Amino acid sequence: MHWSHKAAIVLLIIALVLALNHYGVFKTLLKQFKAEKINEEKYVWVDAKEYFEKTVFELNCTTEWFELKKKIPLPCIIVLNFSNVKYYWEHGSVSIDLIFDKTWKGKIETEEGEEEVEFIGIHYTTFGGRSVCQYGKYYLEARGLSVDGIVVLNLSKEVAKANIVKIYLSADMSYVKLKIIKIGFPKQ
């Protein structure tokens, strides 16, 4: 192979890496691989039915939102079970939005650069690109979501003295069965 062909291949690989980095793919993947293992003995576990009217959901290109029976205090851990996930389109996604009763300041990236905003919740999504989610005048912090079997949403390091008050579940161009299994609160 001629040296110019090798150089062209190297430049294409560099361009691909830069493009993936620009769209936040690496950051999302790293967050998933760096996920902590949960030590179940450090938590008091309760059945999800204490907080949710319904714990089993079947979403087929739909969105469901609901208020909770009672607020879920933070910090906590929510254990979910995903099954039968199907994507009807290559850009289909599954997302979970958790809305809190307290805001915090943070930064988002815009075309003009970084901008300081107020967050009111978290937007977990399988979409690997950069996503900025707005909720009224507030924003939702975007995080990666795996939908392969048992999944743990670790909310043990979130804003202090806040509660989850509302949840949105969404299957965009996808189908998913989801069961909310249990919630863990750190032992005092």
PDB file of C-alpha atoms in Angstrom:
ATOM      1  CA  MET A   1       0.000   0.000   0.000  1.00  0.00           C
ATOM      2  CA  HIS A   2       1.336   3.406  -0.961  1.00  0.00           C
ATOM      3  CA  TRP A   3       2.198   5.841   1.864  1.00  0.00           C
ATOM      4  CA  SER A   4      -0.477   8.290   0.648  1.00  0.00           C
ATOM      5  CA  HIS A   5      -3.171   5.618   1.074  1.00  0.00           C
ATOM      6  CA  LYS A   6      -1.986   4.956   4.627  1.00  0.00           C
ATOM      7  CA  ALA A   7      -2.017   8.689   5.364  1.00  0.00           C
ATOM      8  CA  ALA A   8      -5.556   9.004   3.968  1.00  0.00           C
ATOM      9  CA  ILE A   9      -6.760   6.132   6.176  1.00  0.00           C
ATOM     10  CA  VAL A  10      -5.147   7.687   9.266  1.00  0.00           C
ATOM     11  CA  LEU A  11      -6.768  11.061   8.489  1.00  0.00           C
ATOM     12  CA  LEU A  12     -10.184   9.398   8.048  1.00  0.00           C
ATOM     13  CA  ILE A  13      -9.831   7.646  11.414  1.00  0.00           C
ATOM     14  CA  ILE A  14      -8.858  10.931  13.092  1.00  0.00           C
ATOM     15  CA  ALA A  15     -11.853  12.682  11.474  1.00  0.00           C
ATOM     16  CA  LEU A  16     -14.184   9.908  12.704  1.00  0.00           C
ATOM     17  CA  VAL A  17     -12.829  10.131  16.264  1.00  0.00           C
ATOM     18  CA  LEU A  18     -13.210  13.922  16.286  1.00  0.00           C
ATOM     19  CA  ALA A  19     -16.772  13.685  14.934  1.00  0.00           C
ATOM     20  CA  LEU A  20     -17.776  11.105  17.562  1.00  0.00           C
ATOM     21  CA  ASN A  21     -16.193  13.222  20.283  1.00  0.00           C
ATOM     22  CA  HIS A  22     -18.044  16.328  19.037  1.00  0.00           C
ATOM     23  CA  TYR A  23     -21.395  14.535  19.344  1.00  0.00           C
ATOM     24  CA  GLY A  24     -20.665  13.318  22.879  1.00  0.00           C
ATOM     25  CA  VAL A  25     -20.539   9.610  22.050  1.00  0.00           C
ATOM     26  CA  PHE A  26     -17.306   8.941  23.949  1.00  0.00           C
ATOM     27  CA  LYS A  27     -18.466  10.821  27.042  1.00  0.00           C
ATOM     28  CA  THR A  28     -21.689   8.757  27.156  1.00  0.00           C
ATOM     29  CA  LEU A  29     -19.820   5.477  26.678  1.00  0.00           C
ATOM     30  CA  LEU A  30     -17.256   6.341  29.350  1.00  0.00           C
ATOM     31  CA  LYS A  31     -20.011   7.174  31.854  1.00  0.00           C
ATOM     32  CA  GLN A  32     -21.577   3.759  31.256  1.00  0.00           C
ATOM     33  CA  PHE A  33     -18.270   1.885  31.631  1.00  0.00           C
ATOM     34  CA  LYS A  34     -17.308   3.826  34.761  1.00  0.00           C
ATOM     35  CA  ALA A  35     -20.625   3.003  36.458  1.00  0.00           C
ATOM     36  CA  GLU A  36     -20.130   1.950  40.045  1.00  0.00           C
ATOM     37  CA  LYS A  37     -21.117  -1.471  41.311  1.00  0.00           C
ATOM     38  CA  ILE A  38     -23.930  -1.120  43.827  1.00  0.00           C
ATOM     39  CA  ASN A  39     -23.348  -2.632  47.267  1.00  0.00           C
ATOM     40  CA  GLU A  40     -26.916  -3.696  48.153  1.00  0.00           C
ATOM     41  CA  GLU A  41     -26.112  -3.953  51.869  1.00  0.00           C
ATOM     42  CA  LYS A  42     -25.595  -0.174  52.077  1.00  0.00           C
ATOM     43  CA  TYR A  43     -29.242   0.521  51.156  1.00  0.00           C
ATOM     44  CA  VAL A  44     -32.704   0.116  52.639  1.00  0.00           C
ATOM     45  CA  TRP A  45     -34.842  -1.336  49.830  1.00  0.00           C
ATOM     46  CA  VAL A  46     -38.549  -0.670  49.295  1.00  0.00           C
ATOM     47  CA  ASP A  47     -40.956  -2.014  46.690  1.00  0.00           C
ATOM     48  CA  ALA A  48     -41.566   0.451  43.855  1.00  0.00           C
ATOM     49  CA  LYS A  49     -45.334   0.114  44.431  1.00  0.00           C
ATOM     50  CA  GLU A  50     -44.953   2.377  47.476  1.00  0.00           C
ATOM     51  CA  TYR A  51     -44.246   5.298  45.121  1.00  0.00           C
ATOM     52  CA  PHE A  52     -45.751   4.290  41.759  1.00  0.00           C
ATOM     53  CA  GLU A  53     -49.417   3.592  40.900  1.00  0.00           C
ATOM     54  CA  LYS A  54     -48.203   1.340  38.109  1.00  0.00           C
ATOM     55  CA  THR A  55     -44.796  -0.376  37.901  1.00  0.00           C
ATOM     56  CA  VAL A  56     -45.028  -2.187  34.540  1.00  0.00           C
ATOM     57  CA  PHE A  57     -45.075  -0.207  31.289  1.00  0.00           C
ATOM     58  CA  GLU A  58     -45.300  -1.194  27.649  1.00  0.00           C
ATOM     59  CA  LEU A  59     -44.309   1.659  25.356  1.00  0.00           C
ATOM     60  CA  ASN A  60     -44.721   1.417  21.592  1.00  0.00           C
ATOM     61  CA  CYS A  61     -43.675   4.752  20.054  1.00  0.00           C
ATOM     62  CA  THR A  62     -45.429   6.474  22.960  1.00  0.00           C
ATOM     63  CA  THR A  63     -44.736   8.668  25.975  1.00  0.00           C
ATOM     64  CA  GLU A  64     -46.245   8.265  29.439  1.00  0.00           C
ATOM     65  CA  TRP A  65     -45.924  10.784  32.241  1.00  0.00           C
ATOM     66  CA  PHE A  66     -47.190  10.511  35.757  1.00  0.00           C
ATOM     67  CA  GLU A  67     -47.088  12.061  39.172  1.00  0.00           C
ATOM     68  CA  LEU A  68     -45.997   9.765  41.976  1.00  0.00           C
ATOM     69  CA  LYS A  69     -48.080   8.473  44.914  1.00  0.00           C
ATOM     70  CA  LYS A  70     -45.557  10.279  47.091  1.00  0.00           C
ATOM     71  CA  LYS A  71     -42.294  12.086  46.426  1.00  0.00           C
ATOM     72  CA  ILE A  72     -39.142   9.964  46.133  1.00  0.00           C
ATOM     73  CA  PRO A  73     -36.481  11.565  48.355  1.00  0.00           C
ATOM     74  CA  LEU A  74     -32.935  11.874  47.072  1.00  0.00           C
ATOM     75  CA  PRO A  75     -30.399  10.357  47.330  1.00  0.00           C
ATOM     76  CA  CYS A  76     -31.697   6.997  46.090  1.00  0.00           C
ATOM     77  CA  ILE A  77     -31.180   4.187  43.606  1.00  0.00           C
ATOM     78  CA  ILE A  78     -33.932   2.981  41.254  1.00  0.00           C
ATOM     79  CA  VAL A  79     -33.717  -0.552  39.827  1.00  0.00           C
ATOM     80  CA  LEU A  80     -35.422  -1.169  36.464  1.00  0.00           C
ATOM     81  CA  ASN A  81     -35.858  -4.195  34.206  1.00  0.00           C
ATOM     82  CA  PHE A  82     -36.006  -3.618  30.444  1.00  0.00           C
ATOM     83  CA  SER A  83     -37.167  -6.352  28.059  1.00  0.00           C
ATOM     84  CA  ASN A  84     -38.271  -6.833  24.441  1.00  0.00           C
ATOM     85  CA  VAL A  85     -36.568  -3.650  23.230  1.00  0.00           C
ATOM     86  CA  LYS A  86     -37.030  -3.112  19.480  1.00  0.00           C
ATOM     87  CA  TYR A  87     -36.018  -0.136  17.372  1.00  0.00           C
ATOM     88  CA  TYR A  88     -38.140   0.684  14.308  1.00  0.00           C
ATOM     89  CA  TRP A  89     -35.627   3.203  12.997  1.00  0.00           C
ATOM     90  CA  GLU A  90     -31.874   3.545  13.382  1.00  0.00           C
ATOM     91  CA  HIS A  91     -32.319   6.794  15.345  1.00  0.00           C
ATOM     92  CA  GLY A  92     -35.033   5.453  17.653  1.00  0.00           C
ATOM     93  CA  SER A  93     -34.459   5.949  21.375  1.00  0.00           C
ATOM     94  CA  VAL A  94     -35.788   5.219  24.841  1.00  0.00           C
ATOM     95  CA  SER A  95     -35.684   7.885  27.538  1.00  0.00           C
ATOM     96  CA  ILE A  96     -36.627   8.474  31.166  1.00  0.00           C
ATOM     97  CA  ASP A  97     -37.039  12.005  32.519  1.00  0.00           C
ATOM     98  CA  LEU A  98     -36.956  12.525  36.284  1.00  0.00           C
ATOM     99  CA  ILE A  99     -38.314  15.897  37.440  1.00  0.00           C
ATOM    100  CA  PHE A 100     -37.201  17.203  40.857  1.00  0.00           C
ATOM    101  CA  ASP A 101     -38.775  19.758  43.193  1.00  0.00           C
ATOM    102  CA  LYS A 102     -35.485  21.680  43.507  1.00  0.00           C
ATOM    103  CA  THR A 103     -33.213  23.268  40.897  1.00  0.00           C
ATOM    104  CA  TRP A 104     -29.435  23.566  40.612  1.00  0.00           C
ATOM    105  CA  LYS A 105     -27.086  25.543  38.392  1.00  0.00           C
ATOM    106  CA  GLY A 106     -24.946  23.932  35.720  1.00  0.00           C
ATOM    107  CA  LYS A 107     -23.567  24.439  32.226  1.00  0.00           C
ATOM    108  CA  ILE A 108     -24.656  23.295  28.787  1.00  0.00           C
ATOM    109  CA  GLU A 109     -22.828  23.559  25.479  1.00  0.00           C
ATOM    110  CA  THR A 110     -24.446  25.661  22.774  1.00  0.00           C
ATOM    111  CA  GLU A 111     -23.294  26.745  19.333  1.00  0.00           C
ATOM    112  CA  GLU A 112     -21.985  29.956  20.919  1.00  0.00           C
ATOM    113  CA  GLY A 113     -20.085  28.100  23.673  1.00  0.00           C
ATOM    114  CA  GLU A 114     -20.920  27.214  27.279  1.00  0.00           C
ATOM    115  CA  GLU A 115     -23.992  28.713  28.891  1.00  0.00           C
ATOM    116  CA  GLU A 116     -24.965  28.610  32.574  1.00  0.00           C
ATOM    117  CA  VAL A 117     -28.524  27.357  33.111  1.00  0.00           C
ATOM    118  CA  GLU A 118     -30.790  26.016  35.845  1.00  0.00           C
ATOM    119  CA  PHE A 119     -31.510  22.286  35.886  1.00  0.00           C
ATOM    120  CA  ILE A 120     -34.650  20.735  37.379  1.00  0.00           C
ATOM    121  CA  GLY A 121     -34.108  17.064  36.583  1.00  0.00           C
ATOM    122  CA  ILE A 122     -32.307  14.352  34.665  1.00  0.00           C
ATOM    123  CA  HIS A 123     -32.903  13.072  31.120  1.00  0.00           C
ATOM    124  CA  TYR A 124     -31.657   9.471  30.761  1.00  0.00           C
ATOM    125  CA  THR A 125     -31.540   8.462  27.089  1.00  0.00           C
ATOM    126  CA  THR A 126     -30.233   5.723  24.807  1.00  0.00           C
ATOM    127  CA  PHE A 127     -29.511   8.385  22.186  1.00  0.00           C
ATOM    128  CA  GLY A 128     -25.722   8.632  22.083  1.00  0.00           C
ATOM    129  CA  GLY A 129     -25.410  12.158  20.738  1.00  0.00           C
ATOM    130  CA  ARG A 130     -25.414  15.405  22.622  1.00  0.00           C
ATOM    131  CA  SER A 131     -28.838  16.243  23.843  1.00  0.00           C
ATOM    132  CA  VAL A 132     -30.113  19.329  25.564  1.00  0.00           C
ATOM    133  CA  CYS A 133     -33.547  18.854  27.069  1.00  0.00           C
ATOM    134  CA  GLN A 134     -35.661  21.756  28.129  1.00  0.00           C
ATOM    135  CA  TYR A 135     -38.505  21.515  30.647  1.00  0.00           C
ATOM    136  CA  GLY A 136     -40.333  24.832  30.729  1.00  0.00           C
ATOM    137  CA  LYS A 137     -37.748  27.490  31.578  1.00  0.00           C
ATOM    138  CA  TYR A 138     -35.425  24.858  33.091  1.00  0.00           C
ATOM    139  CA  TYR A 139     -33.165  22.172  31.618  1.00  0.00           C
ATOM    140  CA  LEU A 140     -32.709  18.458  32.243  1.00  0.00           C
ATOM    141  CA  GLU A 141     -29.187  17.096  32.670  1.00  0.00           C
ATOM    142  CA  ALA A 142     -28.566  14.488  29.929  1.00  0.00           C
ATOM    143  CA  ARG A 143     -27.135  11.073  30.839  1.00  0.00           C
ATOM    144  CA  GLY A 144     -26.663   7.810  28.987  1.00  0.00           C
ATOM    145  CA  LEU A 145     -29.112   4.934  29.451  1.00  0.00           C
ATOM    146  CA  SER A 146     -28.626   1.240  28.804  1.00  0.00           C
ATOM    147  CA  VAL A 147     -31.809  -0.770  28.152  1.00  0.00           C
ATOM    148  CA  ASP A 148     -30.275  -4.224  28.385  1.00  0.00           C
ATOM    149  CA  GLY A 149     -31.954  -6.190  31.202  1.00  0.00           C
ATOM    150  CA  ILE A 150     -31.546  -4.958  34.790  1.00  0.00           C
ATOM    151  CA  VAL A 151     -30.508  -1.295  34.911  1.00  0.00           C
ATOM    152  CA  VAL A 152     -29.702   0.838  37.958  1.00  0.00           C
ATOM    153  CA  LEU A 153     -30.354   4.587  37.977  1.00  0.00           C
ATOM    154  CA  ASN A 154     -27.850   5.782  40.569  1.00  0.00           C
ATOM    155  CA  LEU A 155     -29.147   9.008  42.089  1.00  0.00           C
ATOM    156  CA  SER A 156     -26.981   8.760  45.213  1.00  0.00           C
ATOM    157  CA  LYS A 157     -24.974  11.922  44.448  1.00  0.00           C
ATOM    158  CA  GLU A 158     -27.751  14.277  43.383  1.00  0.00           C
ATOM    159  CA  VAL A 159     -28.808  17.685  44.661  1.00  0.00           C
ATOM    160  CA  ALA A 160     -29.365  17.648  48.456  1.00  0.00           C
ATOM    161  CA  LYS A 161     -32.802  17.802  50.068  1.00  0.00           C
ATOM    162  CA  ALA A 162     -34.657  17.284  46.793  1.00  0.00           C
ATOM    163  CA  ASN A 163     -37.354  14.851  45.717  1.00  0.00           C
ATOM    164  CA  ILE A 164     -38.437  13.246  42.457  1.00  0.00           C
ATOM    165  CA  VAL A 165     -41.987  14.486  41.821  1.00  0.00           C
ATOM    166  CA  LYS A 166     -42.762  13.507  38.224  1.00  0.00           C
ATOM    167  CA  ILE A 167     -41.521  10.967  35.666  1.00  0.00           C
ATOM    168  CA  TYR A 168     -41.766  10.812  31.870  1.00  0.00           C
ATOM    169  CA  LEU A 169     -41.126   7.538  30.010  1.00  0.00           C
ATOM    170  CA  SER A 170     -40.681   7.728  26.249  1.00  0.00           C
ATOM    171  CA  ALA A 171     -40.126   5.282  23.385  1.00  0.00           C
ATOM    172  CA  ASP A 172     -39.326   7.290  20.268  1.00  0.00           C
ATOM    173  CA  MET A 173     -39.563   5.043  17.183  1.00  0.00           C
ATOM    174  CA  SER A 174     -39.051   2.061  19.491  1.00  0.00           C
ATOM    175  CA  TYR A 175     -40.863  -0.543  21.577  1.00  0.00           C
ATOM    176  CA  VAL A 176     -39.940  -1.455  25.147  1.00  0.00           C
ATOM    177  CA  LYS A 177     -41.325  -3.275  28.171  1.00  0.00           C
ATOM    178  CA  LEU A 178     -40.178  -1.717  31.424  1.00  0.00           C
ATOM    179  CA  LYS A 179     -40.687  -2.755  35.028  1.00  0.00           C
ATOM    180  CA  ILE A 180     -39.724  -0.548  37.965  1.00  0.00           C
ATOM    181  CA  ILE A 181     -38.566  -3.123  40.514  1.00  0.00           C
ATOM    182  CA  LYS A 182     -37.368  -1.414  43.680  1.00  0.00           C
ATOM    183  CA  ILE A 183     -35.905   1.724  45.178  1.00  0.00           C
ATOM    184  CA  GLY A 184     -32.939   1.842  47.540  1.00  0.00           C
ATOM    185  CA  PHE A 185     -32.189   4.560  50.076  1.00  0.00           C
ATOM    186  CA  PRO A 186     -28.748   4.850  51.742  1.00  0.00           C
ATOM    187  CA  LYS A 187     -28.626   3.504  55.301  1.00  0.00           C
ATOM    188  CA  GLN A 188     -27.996   6.268  57.809  1.00  0.00           C
TER     189      GLN A 188
END
